[in-house]
Short mmCIF file of N, CA and C in Angstrom, two decimals:
data_model
loop_
_atom_site.label_atom_id
_atom_site.label_comp_id
_atom_site.label_asym_id
_atom_site.label_seq_id
_atom_site.Cartn_x
_atom_site.Cartn_y
_atom_site.Cartn_z
N MET E 1 92.84 78.85 106.30
CA MET E 1 93.72 78.71 107.45
C MET E 1 95.16 78.75 106.98
N THR E 2 95.97 79.46 107.76
CA THR E 2 97.36 79.68 107.39
C THR E 2 98.28 79.31 108.55
N ILE E 3 99.38 78.64 108.23
CA ILE E 3 100.42 78.41 109.23
C ILE E 3 101.27 79.67 109.26
N ARG E 4 101.32 80.32 110.41
CA ARG E 4 102.04 81.58 110.54
C ARG E 4 103.42 81.35 111.16
N PRO E 5 104.37 82.23 110.88
CA PRO E 5 105.69 82.12 111.51
C PRO E 5 105.57 82.30 113.03
N ILE E 6 106.31 81.49 113.76
CA ILE E 6 106.29 81.57 115.22
C ILE E 6 107.42 82.48 115.69
N VAL E 7 107.09 83.38 116.60
CA VAL E 7 108.07 84.27 117.23
C VAL E 7 108.97 83.41 118.11
N ARG E 8 110.28 83.53 117.93
CA ARG E 8 111.24 82.71 118.67
C ARG E 8 111.82 83.47 119.85
N TYR E 9 112.04 82.74 120.94
CA TYR E 9 112.76 83.28 122.08
C TYR E 9 114.15 83.69 121.60
N PRO E 10 114.70 84.86 122.00
CA PRO E 10 114.28 85.81 123.03
C PRO E 10 113.56 87.04 122.47
N ASP E 11 112.77 86.91 121.43
CA ASP E 11 112.07 88.06 120.84
C ASP E 11 111.32 88.84 121.92
N ARG E 12 111.50 90.14 121.91
CA ARG E 12 110.91 91.03 122.91
C ARG E 12 109.38 90.97 122.94
N ARG E 13 108.77 90.61 121.81
CA ARG E 13 107.30 90.54 121.76
C ARG E 13 106.74 89.51 122.73
N LEU E 14 107.57 88.54 123.12
CA LEU E 14 107.12 87.52 124.08
C LEU E 14 107.05 88.06 125.50
N THR E 15 107.56 89.28 125.73
CA THR E 15 107.55 89.87 127.07
C THR E 15 106.49 90.96 127.22
N LEU E 16 105.71 91.19 126.18
CA LEU E 16 104.71 92.26 126.21
C LEU E 16 103.36 91.76 126.72
N LEU E 17 102.65 92.64 127.41
CA LEU E 17 101.29 92.34 127.87
C LEU E 17 100.36 92.36 126.67
N ALA E 18 99.63 91.26 126.47
CA ALA E 18 98.68 91.19 125.34
C ALA E 18 97.43 92.01 125.66
N ARG E 19 96.88 92.64 124.62
CA ARG E 19 95.69 93.48 124.77
C ARG E 19 94.41 92.63 124.74
N PRO E 20 93.39 93.06 125.48
CA PRO E 20 92.11 92.34 125.42
C PRO E 20 91.50 92.42 124.02
N VAL E 21 90.82 91.36 123.64
CA VAL E 21 90.07 91.34 122.39
C VAL E 21 88.77 92.11 122.61
N THR E 22 88.45 93.00 121.68
CA THR E 22 87.20 93.77 121.79
C THR E 22 86.28 93.52 120.60
N ALA E 23 86.83 93.01 119.50
CA ALA E 23 86.02 92.75 118.30
C ALA E 23 85.88 91.24 118.09
N PHE E 24 84.66 90.74 118.22
CA PHE E 24 84.38 89.31 118.04
C PHE E 24 83.80 89.14 116.64
N ASP E 25 84.71 89.00 115.67
CA ASP E 25 84.31 89.05 114.27
C ASP E 25 85.06 88.00 113.45
N ALA E 26 84.94 88.11 112.13
CA ALA E 26 85.59 87.15 111.22
C ALA E 26 87.11 87.19 111.36
N THR E 27 87.67 88.34 111.65
CA THR E 27 89.12 88.46 111.82
C THR E 27 89.59 87.64 113.02
N LEU E 28 88.81 87.67 114.11
CA LEU E 28 89.15 86.88 115.29
C LEU E 28 89.06 85.38 114.98
N ARG E 29 88.03 84.98 114.25
CA ARG E 29 87.88 83.57 113.88
C ARG E 29 89.04 83.11 113.00
N GLU E 30 89.46 83.96 112.09
CA GLU E 30 90.60 83.64 111.23
C GLU E 30 91.87 83.50 112.06
N LEU E 31 92.07 84.39 113.03
CA LEU E 31 93.22 84.31 113.92
C LEU E 31 93.20 82.98 114.68
N ALA E 32 92.04 82.60 115.23
CA ALA E 32 91.93 81.34 115.98
C ALA E 32 92.24 80.15 115.09
N ASN E 33 91.75 80.16 113.86
CA ASN E 33 92.03 79.06 112.92
C ASN E 33 93.52 79.00 112.57
N ASP E 34 94.13 80.17 112.35
CA ASP E 34 95.56 80.21 112.05
C ASP E 34 96.39 79.72 113.23
N LEU E 35 95.96 80.10 114.45
CA LEU E 35 96.67 79.62 115.65
C LEU E 35 96.61 78.10 115.74
N LEU E 36 95.44 77.53 115.47
CA LEU E 36 95.28 76.08 115.53
C LEU E 36 96.19 75.39 114.52
N GLU E 37 96.19 75.86 113.29
CA GLU E 37 97.04 75.25 112.25
C GLU E 37 98.51 75.41 112.58
N THR E 38 98.90 76.58 113.07
CA THR E 38 100.30 76.84 113.42
C THR E 38 100.74 75.95 114.58
N MET E 39 99.86 75.80 115.58
CA MET E 39 100.17 74.95 116.74
C MET E 39 100.34 73.49 116.31
N ARG E 40 99.43 73.01 115.48
CA ARG E 40 99.53 71.61 115.03
C ARG E 40 100.80 71.38 114.22
N ALA E 41 101.19 72.36 113.41
CA ALA E 41 102.38 72.22 112.58
C ALA E 41 103.67 72.29 113.40
N ALA E 42 103.62 72.94 114.57
CA ALA E 42 104.84 73.21 115.35
C ALA E 42 105.65 71.95 115.73
N PRO E 43 105.13 70.89 116.29
CA PRO E 43 103.80 70.69 116.88
C PRO E 43 103.77 71.15 118.33
N GLY E 44 102.54 71.41 118.81
CA GLY E 44 102.36 71.80 120.21
C GLY E 44 100.96 71.47 120.66
N ILE E 45 100.69 71.72 121.94
CA ILE E 45 99.35 71.48 122.49
C ILE E 45 98.68 72.77 122.92
N GLY E 46 99.43 73.87 122.88
CA GLY E 46 98.89 75.17 123.24
C GLY E 46 99.66 76.27 122.55
N ILE E 47 98.95 77.36 122.25
CA ILE E 47 99.59 78.50 121.59
C ILE E 47 98.78 79.75 121.91
N THR E 48 99.46 80.89 121.93
CA THR E 48 98.80 82.17 122.14
C THR E 48 99.03 83.06 120.91
N ALA E 49 98.20 84.06 120.77
CA ALA E 49 98.39 85.01 119.66
C ALA E 49 99.78 85.67 119.73
N PRO E 50 100.30 86.03 120.92
CA PRO E 50 101.66 86.59 120.95
C PRO E 50 102.73 85.66 120.37
N HIS E 51 102.51 84.35 120.40
CA HIS E 51 103.47 83.42 119.81
C HIS E 51 103.62 83.63 118.30
N ILE E 52 102.62 84.24 117.67
CA ILE E 52 102.74 84.54 116.24
C ILE E 52 102.81 86.05 116.00
N GLY E 53 103.17 86.78 117.06
CA GLY E 53 103.39 88.22 116.92
C GLY E 53 102.14 89.08 116.95
N VAL E 54 101.01 88.52 117.37
CA VAL E 54 99.76 89.28 117.47
C VAL E 54 99.49 89.53 118.96
N PRO E 55 99.56 90.79 119.42
CA PRO E 55 99.47 91.06 120.86
C PRO E 55 98.04 91.09 121.40
N LEU E 56 97.30 90.01 121.18
CA LEU E 56 95.92 89.90 121.67
C LEU E 56 95.78 88.71 122.62
N ARG E 57 94.81 88.79 123.53
CA ARG E 57 94.59 87.76 124.54
C ARG E 57 93.75 86.61 123.97
N VAL E 58 94.40 85.77 123.15
CA VAL E 58 93.76 84.61 122.54
C VAL E 58 94.66 83.40 122.75
N VAL E 59 94.03 82.30 123.22
CA VAL E 59 94.74 81.04 123.47
C VAL E 59 93.99 79.93 122.74
N VAL E 60 94.73 79.02 122.12
CA VAL E 60 94.15 77.80 121.56
C VAL E 60 94.86 76.62 122.21
N LEU E 61 94.06 75.69 122.73
CA LEU E 61 94.59 74.46 123.32
C LEU E 61 93.97 73.27 122.60
N GLU E 62 94.79 72.24 122.39
CA GLU E 62 94.28 70.97 121.89
C GLU E 62 95.06 69.87 122.60
N LEU E 63 94.48 69.41 123.72
CA LEU E 63 95.16 68.44 124.56
C LEU E 63 94.81 67.01 124.16
N ASP E 64 93.70 66.85 123.46
CA ASP E 64 93.22 65.53 123.06
C ASP E 64 92.54 65.68 121.70
N ALA E 65 93.05 64.97 120.72
CA ALA E 65 92.50 65.08 119.35
C ALA E 65 91.02 64.71 119.30
N ARG E 66 90.61 63.77 120.15
CA ARG E 66 89.19 63.37 120.16
C ARG E 66 88.30 64.48 120.68
N GLU E 67 88.77 65.20 121.69
CA GLU E 67 88.00 66.33 122.26
C GLU E 67 88.04 67.54 121.34
N GLY E 68 89.11 67.66 120.57
CA GLY E 68 89.25 68.80 119.68
C GLY E 68 89.86 70.00 120.37
N ALA E 69 90.00 71.05 119.61
CA ALA E 69 90.64 72.28 120.10
C ALA E 69 89.63 73.16 120.80
N GLN E 70 90.13 73.98 121.72
CA GLN E 70 89.29 74.96 122.38
C GLN E 70 90.00 76.31 122.31
N THR E 71 89.22 77.35 122.01
CA THR E 71 89.75 78.70 121.96
C THR E 71 89.26 79.48 123.17
N TYR E 72 90.20 80.15 123.82
CA TYR E 72 89.90 80.98 125.00
C TYR E 72 90.25 82.42 124.64
N VAL E 73 89.28 83.30 124.72
CA VAL E 73 89.50 84.72 124.42
C VAL E 73 89.43 85.48 125.75
N ASN E 74 90.41 86.33 125.99
CA ASN E 74 90.51 87.13 127.22
C ASN E 74 90.46 86.27 128.49
N PRO E 75 91.21 85.16 128.53
CA PRO E 75 91.15 84.30 129.73
C PRO E 75 91.84 84.96 130.93
N GLU E 76 91.29 84.71 132.10
CA GLU E 76 91.86 85.20 133.36
C GLU E 76 91.71 84.11 134.40
N ILE E 77 92.70 83.98 135.27
CA ILE E 77 92.60 83.02 136.38
C ILE E 77 91.78 83.68 137.49
N GLU E 78 90.69 83.02 137.88
CA GLU E 78 89.83 83.53 138.95
C GLU E 78 90.21 82.95 140.30
N TRP E 79 90.69 81.69 140.29
CA TRP E 79 91.02 81.00 141.53
C TRP E 79 92.09 79.96 141.23
N ALA E 80 92.97 79.75 142.19
CA ALA E 80 94.00 78.71 142.07
C ALA E 80 94.09 77.96 143.39
N SER E 81 94.20 76.64 143.32
CA SER E 81 94.29 75.81 144.52
C SER E 81 95.61 76.06 145.24
N PRO E 82 95.62 75.85 146.55
CA PRO E 82 96.90 76.00 147.26
C PRO E 82 97.86 74.86 146.94
N GLU E 83 97.33 73.68 146.52
CA GLU E 83 98.20 72.55 146.19
C GLU E 83 98.96 72.85 144.91
N MET E 84 100.21 72.45 144.90
CA MET E 84 101.08 72.69 143.76
C MET E 84 101.50 71.34 143.14
N ILE E 85 101.82 71.37 141.83
CA ILE E 85 102.34 70.19 141.14
C ILE E 85 103.53 70.62 140.28
N LEU E 86 104.37 69.65 139.96
CA LEU E 86 105.47 69.88 139.02
C LEU E 86 105.07 69.27 137.69
N HIS E 87 105.30 70.00 136.62
CA HIS E 87 104.98 69.48 135.29
C HIS E 87 106.04 69.95 134.30
N ARG E 88 106.42 69.08 133.39
CA ARG E 88 107.42 69.41 132.37
C ARG E 88 106.78 70.31 131.32
N GLU E 89 107.37 71.48 131.09
CA GLU E 89 106.83 72.44 130.14
C GLU E 89 107.87 72.83 129.10
N GLY E 90 107.38 73.34 128.00
CA GLY E 90 108.20 73.85 126.92
C GLY E 90 107.39 74.89 126.17
N SER E 91 107.87 75.32 125.00
CA SER E 91 107.15 76.33 124.23
C SER E 91 107.43 76.19 122.74
N VAL E 92 106.41 76.50 121.94
CA VAL E 92 106.60 76.52 120.49
C VAL E 92 107.59 77.61 120.09
N SER E 93 107.81 78.59 120.98
CA SER E 93 108.77 79.67 120.71
C SER E 93 110.19 79.32 121.12
N MET E 94 110.35 78.15 121.76
CA MET E 94 111.67 77.70 122.20
C MET E 94 111.71 76.18 122.05
N PRO E 95 111.55 75.68 120.82
CA PRO E 95 111.44 74.23 120.62
C PRO E 95 112.71 73.49 121.01
N GLY E 96 112.49 72.27 121.52
CA GLY E 96 113.62 71.40 121.82
C GLY E 96 114.12 71.46 123.25
N VAL E 97 113.60 72.39 124.06
CA VAL E 97 114.00 72.45 125.46
C VAL E 97 112.76 72.45 126.33
N ASN E 98 112.89 71.81 127.50
CA ASN E 98 111.80 71.79 128.46
C ASN E 98 112.35 71.55 129.84
N ASP E 99 111.53 71.83 130.84
CA ASP E 99 111.95 71.60 132.22
C ASP E 99 110.71 71.56 133.11
N GLU E 100 110.93 71.11 134.34
CA GLU E 100 109.85 71.01 135.32
C GLU E 100 109.54 72.41 135.87
N VAL E 101 108.24 72.76 135.87
CA VAL E 101 107.78 74.03 136.40
C VAL E 101 106.73 73.75 137.47
N GLN E 102 106.80 74.49 138.57
CA GLN E 102 105.80 74.32 139.62
C GLN E 102 104.58 75.19 139.31
N ARG E 103 103.40 74.58 139.36
CA ARG E 103 102.13 75.26 139.07
C ARG E 103 101.08 74.84 140.09
N HIS E 104 99.99 75.60 140.14
CA HIS E 104 98.85 75.21 140.96
C HIS E 104 98.23 73.95 140.37
N ALA E 105 97.79 73.04 141.23
CA ALA E 105 97.23 71.77 140.77
C ALA E 105 95.88 71.96 140.09
N ARG E 106 95.11 72.96 140.54
CA ARG E 106 93.78 73.23 139.97
C ARG E 106 93.60 74.73 139.83
N VAL E 107 92.88 75.13 138.79
CA VAL E 107 92.54 76.55 138.61
C VAL E 107 91.11 76.66 138.07
N ARG E 108 90.54 77.84 138.28
CA ARG E 108 89.28 78.19 137.62
C ARG E 108 89.56 79.45 136.82
N ILE E 109 89.21 79.40 135.53
CA ILE E 109 89.42 80.56 134.68
C ILE E 109 88.07 81.07 134.16
N SER E 110 88.05 82.35 133.84
CA SER E 110 86.92 82.92 133.11
C SER E 110 87.46 83.31 131.75
N TYR E 111 86.63 83.22 130.73
CA TYR E 111 87.06 83.55 129.37
C TYR E 111 85.84 83.79 128.51
N GLN E 112 86.08 84.30 127.31
CA GLN E 112 85.02 84.46 126.33
C GLN E 112 85.27 83.49 125.18
N ASP E 113 84.18 83.11 124.51
CA ASP E 113 84.32 82.29 123.31
C ASP E 113 84.44 83.22 122.10
N LEU E 114 84.48 82.66 120.92
CA LEU E 114 84.67 83.46 119.70
C LEU E 114 83.49 84.39 119.39
N ASP E 115 82.35 84.16 120.06
CA ASP E 115 81.20 85.04 119.89
C ASP E 115 81.11 86.09 120.99
N GLY E 116 82.03 86.04 121.94
CA GLY E 116 82.03 87.02 123.03
C GLY E 116 81.27 86.59 124.26
N ASN E 117 80.71 85.35 124.25
CA ASN E 117 79.97 84.85 125.42
C ASN E 117 80.94 84.49 126.54
N MET E 118 80.55 84.84 127.78
CA MET E 118 81.39 84.55 128.95
C MET E 118 81.22 83.10 129.39
N HIS E 119 82.35 82.50 129.84
CA HIS E 119 82.35 81.13 130.35
C HIS E 119 83.28 81.06 131.55
N SER E 120 83.10 80.01 132.34
CA SER E 120 83.99 79.71 133.45
C SER E 120 84.35 78.24 133.32
N GLU E 121 85.59 77.89 133.63
CA GLU E 121 86.03 76.49 133.52
C GLU E 121 86.99 76.17 134.65
N GLU E 122 86.75 75.05 135.32
CA GLU E 122 87.69 74.56 136.31
C GLU E 122 88.50 73.45 135.69
N SER E 123 89.78 73.42 135.99
CA SER E 123 90.64 72.40 135.39
C SER E 123 91.65 71.91 136.41
N ASP E 124 92.19 70.72 136.12
CA ASP E 124 93.26 70.18 136.95
C ASP E 124 94.29 69.52 136.03
N SER E 125 95.35 69.04 136.60
CA SER E 125 96.46 68.37 135.91
C SER E 125 96.93 69.12 134.67
N LEU E 126 97.05 68.43 133.53
CA LEU E 126 97.65 69.04 132.33
C LEU E 126 96.88 70.29 131.87
N ARG E 127 95.55 70.24 131.86
CA ARG E 127 94.78 71.40 131.40
C ARG E 127 95.02 72.61 132.32
N ALA E 128 95.09 72.38 133.64
CA ALA E 128 95.36 73.48 134.57
C ALA E 128 96.75 74.07 134.32
N VAL E 129 97.73 73.19 134.08
CA VAL E 129 99.09 73.65 133.77
C VAL E 129 99.07 74.50 132.50
N CYS E 130 98.37 74.03 131.46
CA CYS E 130 98.31 74.76 130.20
C CYS E 130 97.62 76.12 130.37
N HIS E 131 96.53 76.14 131.14
CA HIS E 131 95.85 77.42 131.37
C HIS E 131 96.82 78.42 132.00
N GLN E 132 97.55 77.99 133.02
CA GLN E 132 98.48 78.89 133.71
C GLN E 132 99.64 79.30 132.79
N HIS E 133 100.18 78.34 132.06
CA HIS E 133 101.31 78.59 131.15
C HIS E 133 100.92 79.63 130.08
N GLU E 134 99.78 79.43 129.44
CA GLU E 134 99.38 80.32 128.35
C GLU E 134 98.93 81.69 128.85
N ILE E 135 98.25 81.74 130.00
CA ILE E 135 97.86 83.04 130.56
C ILE E 135 99.10 83.81 131.00
N ASP E 136 100.12 83.11 131.55
CA ASP E 136 101.40 83.77 131.83
C ASP E 136 101.93 84.43 130.55
N GLN E 137 101.89 83.68 129.44
CA GLN E 137 102.40 84.23 128.17
C GLN E 137 101.63 85.48 127.76
N LEU E 138 100.32 85.47 127.92
CA LEU E 138 99.52 86.66 127.61
C LEU E 138 99.90 87.84 128.49
N ASP E 139 100.38 87.52 129.70
CA ASP E 139 100.80 88.57 130.64
C ASP E 139 102.26 88.96 130.45
N GLY E 140 102.90 88.43 129.41
CA GLY E 140 104.29 88.79 129.12
C GLY E 140 105.32 88.01 129.92
N MET E 141 104.89 86.91 130.55
CA MET E 141 105.83 86.09 131.31
C MET E 141 106.11 84.80 130.55
N PHE E 142 107.31 84.70 129.97
CA PHE E 142 107.71 83.49 129.26
C PHE E 142 107.99 82.40 130.30
N TRP E 143 107.65 81.17 129.99
CA TRP E 143 107.66 80.08 130.97
C TRP E 143 108.98 79.90 131.70
N ILE E 144 110.12 80.17 131.07
CA ILE E 144 111.41 79.95 131.73
C ILE E 144 111.64 80.93 132.88
N GLN E 145 110.85 82.02 132.92
CA GLN E 145 110.97 82.96 134.04
C GLN E 145 110.50 82.32 135.35
N ARG E 146 109.79 81.21 135.26
CA ARG E 146 109.33 80.47 136.46
C ARG E 146 110.42 79.54 137.00
N LEU E 147 111.56 79.43 136.32
CA LEU E 147 112.65 78.56 136.73
C LEU E 147 113.69 79.34 137.54
N SER E 148 114.55 78.62 138.26
CA SER E 148 115.66 79.28 138.94
C SER E 148 116.58 79.89 137.89
N ARG E 149 117.36 80.86 138.29
CA ARG E 149 118.28 81.52 137.36
C ARG E 149 119.23 80.53 136.72
N LEU E 150 119.75 79.59 137.52
CA LEU E 150 120.70 78.59 137.01
C LEU E 150 120.04 77.71 135.94
N LYS E 151 118.84 77.18 136.23
CA LYS E 151 118.14 76.34 135.26
C LYS E 151 117.82 77.13 133.99
N ARG E 152 117.38 78.38 134.17
CA ARG E 152 117.04 79.23 133.03
C ARG E 152 118.26 79.46 132.14
N GLU E 153 119.39 79.79 132.75
CA GLU E 153 120.62 80.04 131.98
C GLU E 153 121.06 78.78 131.22
N ARG E 154 120.95 77.62 131.84
CA ARG E 154 121.31 76.36 131.17
C ARG E 154 120.42 76.11 129.96
N LEU E 155 119.10 76.32 130.14
CA LEU E 155 118.16 76.11 129.03
C LEU E 155 118.42 77.09 127.88
N VAL E 156 118.69 78.33 128.21
CA VAL E 156 118.95 79.34 127.17
C VAL E 156 120.21 78.96 126.40
N LYS E 157 121.26 78.54 127.10
CA LYS E 157 122.50 78.12 126.42
C LYS E 157 122.24 76.92 125.51
N LYS E 158 121.48 75.96 126.02
CA LYS E 158 121.15 74.77 125.22
C LYS E 158 120.36 75.17 123.97
N PHE E 159 119.38 76.05 124.14
CA PHE E 159 118.57 76.49 123.01
C PHE E 159 119.41 77.26 121.99
N GLU E 160 120.29 78.13 122.46
CA GLU E 160 121.16 78.88 121.56
C GLU E 160 122.05 77.94 120.76
N LYS E 161 122.59 76.92 121.44
CA LYS E 161 123.46 75.94 120.77
C LYS E 161 122.66 75.18 119.72
N MET E 162 121.45 74.73 120.07
CA MET E 162 120.59 74.00 119.13
C MET E 162 120.22 74.88 117.93
N SER E 163 119.98 76.16 118.19
CA SER E 163 119.57 77.09 117.13
C SER E 163 120.71 77.35 116.13
N ARG E 164 121.95 77.35 116.65
CA ARG E 164 123.12 77.54 115.78
C ARG E 164 123.42 76.31 114.96
N GLY E 165 123.25 75.13 115.61
CA GLY E 165 123.64 73.86 114.99
C GLY E 165 122.62 73.38 114.02
#
């Protein structure tokens, strides 16, 4: 397992649509392990392959150390509740800044595991927010695009200042 360099905002690779995984092999397992180590070192609770410059639809989440990490390959949102919630979000690609983002309170996603088996999962609260946040990233939408222009500009200025200092 290797800690890989994280792509930093505003790198263009964070705006690209990630490609579906088609090979469920040792290379994919190595990528998932590297994502987990990189996320823990960041530190973070979620990471996608695009965060380390790999344009594939792979997400690793670890919301609770006791539950352990979960890898989602080719995840897609199948259903989202009409109820919305606000949750504070940030990114390993833009450390040190965060803000409230409006998301669906519950979602159901479909995904594959590392062996290519299909699964479905319903989630709410933090896990639902993470599913939406990371799938947005796979679709080339960085989380700050969900903010108003004014909030986004303030966060970008703050991040630029922190990055220089």
